[in-house]
PDB file of C-alpha atoms in Angstrom:
ATOM      1  CA  UNK B  58      69.304  26.984 134.400  1.00  0.00           C
ATOM      2  CA  UNK B  59      66.305  28.349 132.481  1.00  0.00           C
ATOM      3  CA  UNK B  60      65.699  25.086 130.645  1.00  0.00           C
ATOM      4  CA  UNK B  61      65.909  23.115 133.894  1.00  0.00           C
ATOM      5  CA  UNK B  62      63.465  25.485 135.604  1.00  0.00           C
ATOM      6  CA  UNK B  63      61.095  25.368 132.649  1.00  0.00           C
ATOM      7  CA  UNK B  64      61.149  21.569 132.694  1.00  0.00           C
ATOM      8  CA  UNK B  65      60.465  21.458 136.425  1.00  0.00           C
ATOM      9  CA  UNK B  66      57.689  24.058 136.087  1.00  0.00           C
ATOM     10  CA  UNK B  67      55.995  21.811 133.566  1.00  0.00           C
ATOM     11  CA  UNK B  68      56.574  18.751 135.724  1.00  0.00           C
ATOM     12  CA  UNK B  69      58.931  17.158 133.193  1.00  0.00           C
ATOM     13  CA  UNK B  70      61.802  14.970 134.312  1.00  0.00           C
ATOM     14  CA  UNK B  71      65.254  15.190 132.814  1.00  0.00           C
ATOM     15  CA  UNK B  72      65.561  12.807 129.889  1.00  0.00           C
ATOM     16  CA  UNK B  73      68.612  11.306 128.211  1.00  0.00           C
ATOM     17  CA  UNK B  74      69.991  13.838 125.773  1.00  0.00           C
ATOM     18  CA  UNK B  75      68.420  16.829 127.522  1.00  0.00           C
ATOM     19  CA  UNK B  76      71.883  18.210 128.263  1.00  0.00           C
ATOM     20  CA  UNK B  77      72.554  18.130 124.530  1.00  0.00           C
ATOM     21  CA  UNK B  78      69.212  19.864 123.975  1.00  0.00           C
ATOM     22  CA  UNK B  79      70.198  22.596 126.434  1.00  0.00           C
ATOM     23  CA  UNK B  80      73.522  23.040 124.649  1.00  0.00           C
ATOM     24  CA  UNK B  81      71.793  23.185 121.260  1.00  0.00           C
ATOM     25  CA  UNK B  82      69.362  25.811 122.550  1.00  0.00           C
ATOM     26  CA  UNK B  83      72.242  27.880 123.922  1.00  0.00           C
ATOM     27  CA  UNK B  84      73.847  27.792 120.474  1.00  0.00           C
ATOM     28  CA  UNK B  85      70.589  28.797 118.789  1.00  0.00           C
ATOM     29  CA  UNK B  86      69.788  31.594 121.269  1.00  0.00           C
ATOM     30  CA  UNK B  87      71.792  34.338 119.475  1.00  0.00           C
ATOM     31  CA  UNK B  88      70.032  33.515 116.189  1.00  0.00           C
ATOM     32  CA  UNK B  89      66.608  33.530 117.865  1.00  0.00           C
ATOM     33  CA  UNK B  90      67.351  36.862 119.566  1.00  0.00           C
ATOM     34  CA  UNK B  91      68.287  38.403 116.198  1.00  0.00           C
ATOM     35  CA  UNK B  92      65.037  37.074 114.718  1.00  0.00           C
ATOM     36  CA  UNK B  93      63.089  38.604 117.631  1.00  0.00           C
ATOM     37  CA  UNK B  94      64.407  42.012 116.513  1.00  0.00           C
ATOM     38  CA  UNK B  95      64.206  43.666 119.933  1.00  0.00           C
ATOM     39  CA  UNK B  96      60.839  42.202 120.909  1.00  0.00           C
ATOM     40  CA  UNK B  97      62.417  40.060 123.653  1.00  0.00           C
ATOM     41  CA  UNK B  98      64.517  41.395 126.530  1.00  0.00           C
ATOM     42  CA  UNK B  99      65.920  39.370 129.429  1.00  0.00           C
ATOM     43  CA  UNK B 100      67.174  40.490 132.855  1.00  0.00           C
ATOM     44  CA  UNK B 101      68.837  38.775 135.773  1.00  0.00           C
ATOM     45  CA  UNK B 102      69.197  39.944 139.350  1.00  0.00           C
ATOM     46  CA  UNK B 103      72.515  41.834 139.290  1.00  0.00           C
ATOM     47  CA  UNK B 104      73.620  40.890 142.817  1.00  0.00           C
ATOM     48  CA  UNK B 105      72.630  37.239 142.369  1.00  0.00           C
ATOM     49  CA  UNK B 106      72.080  36.251 138.710  1.00  0.00           C
ATOM     50  CA  UNK B 107      70.907  32.728 139.519  1.00  0.00           C
ATOM     51  CA  UNK B 108      68.174  33.918 141.917  1.00  0.00           C
ATOM     52  CA  UNK B 109      65.770  35.373 139.382  1.00  0.00           C
ATOM     53  CA  UNK B 110      65.401  35.734 135.627  1.00  0.00           C
ATOM     54  CA  UNK B 111      62.850  38.054 134.017  1.00  0.00           C
ATOM     55  CA  UNK B 112      61.905  38.236 130.348  1.00  0.00           C
ATOM     56  CA  UNK B 113      59.837  40.871 128.538  1.00  0.00           C
ATOM     57  CA  UNK B 114      58.197  40.219 125.183  1.00  0.00           C
ATOM     58  CA  UNK B 115      56.098  42.279 122.792  1.00  0.00           C
ATOM     59  CA  UNK B 116      53.922  40.112 120.559  1.00  0.00           C
ATOM     60  CA  UNK B 117      51.668  41.244 117.727  1.00  0.00           C
ATOM     61  CA  UNK B 118      48.047  40.640 118.757  1.00  0.00           C
ATOM     62  CA  UNK B 119      46.663  38.397 116.050  1.00  0.00           C
ATOM     63  CA  UNK B 120      43.308  36.598 116.347  1.00  0.00           C
ATOM     64  CA  UNK B 121      45.233  33.387 117.142  1.00  0.00           C
ATOM     65  CA  UNK B 122      47.079  35.065 120.020  1.00  0.00           C
ATOM     66  CA  UNK B 123      43.798  36.417 121.405  1.00  0.00           C
ATOM     67  CA  UNK B 124      42.226  32.925 121.242  1.00  0.00           C
ATOM     68  CA  UNK B 125      45.237  31.353 122.959  1.00  0.00           C
ATOM     69  CA  UNK B 126      45.119  34.004 125.688  1.00  0.00           C
ATOM     70  CA  UNK B 127      41.391  33.442 126.246  1.00  0.00           C
ATOM     71  CA  UNK B 128      41.981  29.676 126.416  1.00  0.00           C
ATOM     72  CA  UNK B 129      44.446  29.822 129.321  1.00  0.00           C
ATOM     73  CA  UNK B 130      43.631  27.364 132.107  1.00  0.00           C
ATOM     74  CA  UNK B 131      41.487  28.637 134.975  1.00  0.00           C
ATOM     75  CA  UNK B 132      44.335  27.725 137.355  1.00  0.00           C
ATOM     76  CA  UNK B 133      45.922  31.001 136.324  1.00  0.00           C
ATOM     77  CA  UNK B 134      42.856  33.200 136.706  1.00  0.00           C
ATOM     78  CA  UNK B 135      44.009  34.759 140.009  1.00  0.00           C
ATOM     79  CA  UNK B 136      45.223  37.961 138.392  1.00  0.00           C
ATOM     80  CA  UNK B 137      45.079  41.415 139.941  1.00  0.00           C
ATOM     81  CA  UNK B 138      45.062  44.759 138.128  1.00  0.00           C
ATOM     82  CA  UNK B 139      48.516  46.225 137.606  1.00  0.00           C
ATOM     83  CA  UNK B 140      48.754  49.777 136.218  1.00  0.00           C
ATOM     84  CA  UNK B 141      51.776  51.237 134.453  1.00  0.00           C
ATOM     85  CA  UNK B 142      52.343  53.597 131.527  1.00  0.00           C
ATOM     86  CA  UNK B 143      51.075  50.954 129.075  1.00  0.00           C
ATOM     87  CA  UNK B 144      47.694  51.016 130.812  1.00  0.00           C
ATOM     88  CA  UNK B 145      46.101  48.707 133.339  1.00  0.00           C
ATOM     89  CA  UNK B 146      47.378  45.182 132.886  1.00  0.00           C
ATOM     90  CA  UNK B 147      47.237  41.970 134.853  1.00  0.00           C
ATOM     91  CA  UNK B 148      49.633  40.634 137.451  1.00  0.00           C
ATOM     92  CA  UNK B 149      49.741  36.942 138.327  1.00  0.00           C
ATOM     93  CA  UNK B 150      51.968  35.771 141.191  1.00  0.00           C
ATOM     94  CA  UNK B 151      52.376  32.051 141.901  1.00  0.00           C
ATOM     95  CA  UNK B 152      54.659  31.849 144.963  1.00  0.00           C
ATOM     96  CA  UNK B 153      53.902  28.174 145.640  1.00  0.00           C
ATOM     97  CA  UNK B 154      53.169  26.215 142.449  1.00  0.00           C
ATOM     98  CA  UNK B 155      51.303  22.916 142.782  1.00  0.00           C
ATOM     99  CA  UNK B 156      54.343  20.845 141.855  1.00  0.00           C
ATOM    100  CA  UNK B 157      56.989  20.909 144.610  1.00  0.00           C
ATOM    101  CA  UNK B 158      59.735  20.954 141.985  1.00  0.00           C
ATOM    102  CA  UNK B 159      58.253  23.900 140.064  1.00  0.00           C
ATOM    103  CA  UNK B 160      59.811  27.310 140.718  1.00  0.00           C
ATOM    104  CA  UNK B 161      57.705  30.299 141.820  1.00  0.00           C
ATOM    105  CA  UNK B 162      56.938  32.832 139.105  1.00  0.00           C
ATOM    106  CA  UNK B 163      55.220  36.131 138.383  1.00  0.00           C
ATOM    107  CA  UNK B 164      53.701  37.316 135.111  1.00  0.00           C
ATOM    108  CA  UNK B 165      52.654  40.839 134.140  1.00  0.00           C
ATOM    109  CA  UNK B 166      50.593  41.325 130.958  1.00  0.00           C
ATOM    110  CA  UNK B 167      49.268  44.357 129.064  1.00  0.00           C
ATOM    111  CA  UNK B 168      47.071  44.454 125.966  1.00  0.00           C
ATOM    112  CA  UNK B 169      47.954  47.661 124.108  1.00  0.00           C
ATOM    113  CA  UNK B 170      45.406  47.025 121.377  1.00  0.00           C
ATOM    114  CA  UNK B 171      48.015  46.075 118.785  1.00  0.00           C
ATOM    115  CA  UNK B 172      50.513  44.160 120.942  1.00  0.00           C
ATOM    116  CA  UNK B 173      50.544  41.873 123.945  1.00  0.00           C
ATOM    117  CA  UNK B 174      53.369  42.958 126.259  1.00  0.00           C
ATOM    118  CA  UNK B 175      54.375  40.363 128.839  1.00  0.00           C
ATOM    119  CA  UNK B 176      56.974  40.307 131.610  1.00  0.00           C
ATOM    120  CA  UNK B 177      57.591  36.872 133.125  1.00  0.00           C
ATOM    121  CA  UNK B 178      59.930  36.271 136.062  1.00  0.00           C
ATOM    122  CA  UNK B 179      61.053  32.920 137.467  1.00  0.00           C
ATOM    123  CA  UNK B 180      62.818  32.563 140.825  1.00  0.00           C
ATOM    124  CA  UNK B 181      65.065  29.665 141.804  1.00  0.00           C
ATOM    125  CA  UNK B 182      64.381  29.952 145.563  1.00  0.00           C
ATOM    126  CA  UNK B 183      60.838  29.579 146.957  1.00  0.00           C
ATOM    127  CA  UNK B 184      61.784  31.036 150.349  1.00  0.00           C
ATOM    128  CA  UNK B 185      63.242  34.218 148.873  1.00  0.00           C
ATOM    129  CA  UNK B 186      60.655  34.787 146.128  1.00  0.00           C
ATOM    130  CA  UNK B 187      58.630  37.184 148.276  1.00  0.00           C
ATOM    131  CA  UNK B 188      61.667  39.402 148.801  1.00  0.00           C
ATOM    132  CA  UNK B 189      62.031  40.176 145.086  1.00  0.00           C
ATOM    133  CA  UNK B 190      58.379  40.904 144.218  1.00  0.00           C
ATOM    134  CA  UNK B 191      58.818  44.620 144.950  1.00  0.00           C
ATOM    135  CA  UNK B 192      61.764  44.836 142.560  1.00  0.00           C
ATOM    136  CA  UNK B 193      59.810  42.886 139.929  1.00  0.00           C
ATOM    137  CA  UNK B 194      56.892  45.312 140.283  1.00  0.00           C
ATOM    138  CA  UNK B 195      59.327  48.191 139.795  1.00  0.00           C
ATOM    139  CA  UNK B 196      60.795  46.512 136.705  1.00  0.00           C
ATOM    140  CA  UNK B 197      57.326  45.866 135.272  1.00  0.00           C
ATOM    141  CA  UNK B 198      56.320  49.495 135.859  1.00  0.00           C
ATOM    142  CA  UNK B 199      59.371  50.669 133.886  1.00  0.00           C
ATOM    143  CA  UNK B 200      58.326  48.828 130.693  1.00  0.00           C
ATOM    144  CA  UNK B 201      57.217  51.207 127.952  1.00  0.00           C
ATOM    145  CA  UNK B 202      56.703  51.175 124.209  1.00  0.00           C
ATOM    146  CA  UNK B 203      59.299  53.344 122.417  1.00  0.00           C
ATOM    147  CA  UNK B 204      56.606  55.431 120.708  1.00  0.00           C
ATOM    148  CA  UNK B 205      55.222  56.722 124.026  1.00  0.00           C
ATOM    149  CA  UNK B 206      58.489  58.438 125.051  1.00  0.00           C
ATOM    150  CA  UNK B 207      59.302  62.037 124.222  1.00  0.00           C
ATOM    151  CA  UNK B 208      62.838  63.276 123.649  1.00  0.00           C
ATOM    152  CA  UNK B 209      63.441  64.849 127.067  1.00  0.00           C
ATOM    153  CA  UNK B 210      62.589  61.862 129.254  1.00  0.00           C
ATOM    154  CA  UNK B 211      64.973  59.865 131.411  1.00  0.00           C
ATOM    155  CA  UNK B 212      67.558  57.786 129.496  1.00  0.00           C
ATOM    156  CA  UNK B 213      67.382  54.967 132.061  1.00  0.00           C
ATOM    157  CA  UNK B 214      63.860  53.997 130.959  1.00  0.00           C
ATOM    158  CA  UNK B 215      63.834  50.721 129.047  1.00  0.00           C
ATOM    159  CA  UNK B 216      62.440  51.028 125.518  1.00  0.00           C
ATOM    160  CA  UNK B 217      60.603  48.103 123.892  1.00  0.00           C
ATOM    161  CA  UNK B 218      60.000  48.958 120.229  1.00  0.00           C
ATOM    162  CA  UNK B 219      56.814  47.614 118.667  1.00  0.00           C
ATOM    163  CA  UNK B 220      57.228  44.690 116.266  1.00  0.00           C
TER     164      UNK B 220
END
């Protein structure tokens, strides 16, 4: 599902052998997750797993990452401020992408000074995307770096350790 949505978001058509590619990626996913060492977390909507998928990443802010971030296309410059415990980040919601086959998505980004923390969510249903934005905002507000928690805080807060 994710590979198909990513292809449609980029405007790519399914090519011969892409099913094999999807299978190969599914086999490599456990290895890649071990290599990520906790810097990537993925969620699905519990009641309807195929409706929405969200992924959080923590990436070390190198000069190359800063250049790539500054070079993003202007199409995605419609961000709004989004505060949480990591600071004030950016929220980008694209409910109706230009390509009719592309799924709607939302991205939340925070620059902590040493890391770039990003939450990206992709929805499979354009009509229902607006109904899950509130839950996505709540999820994005719950993201924290493990070092900013003290011992007595709530155990249901997700912890993203720095790289």
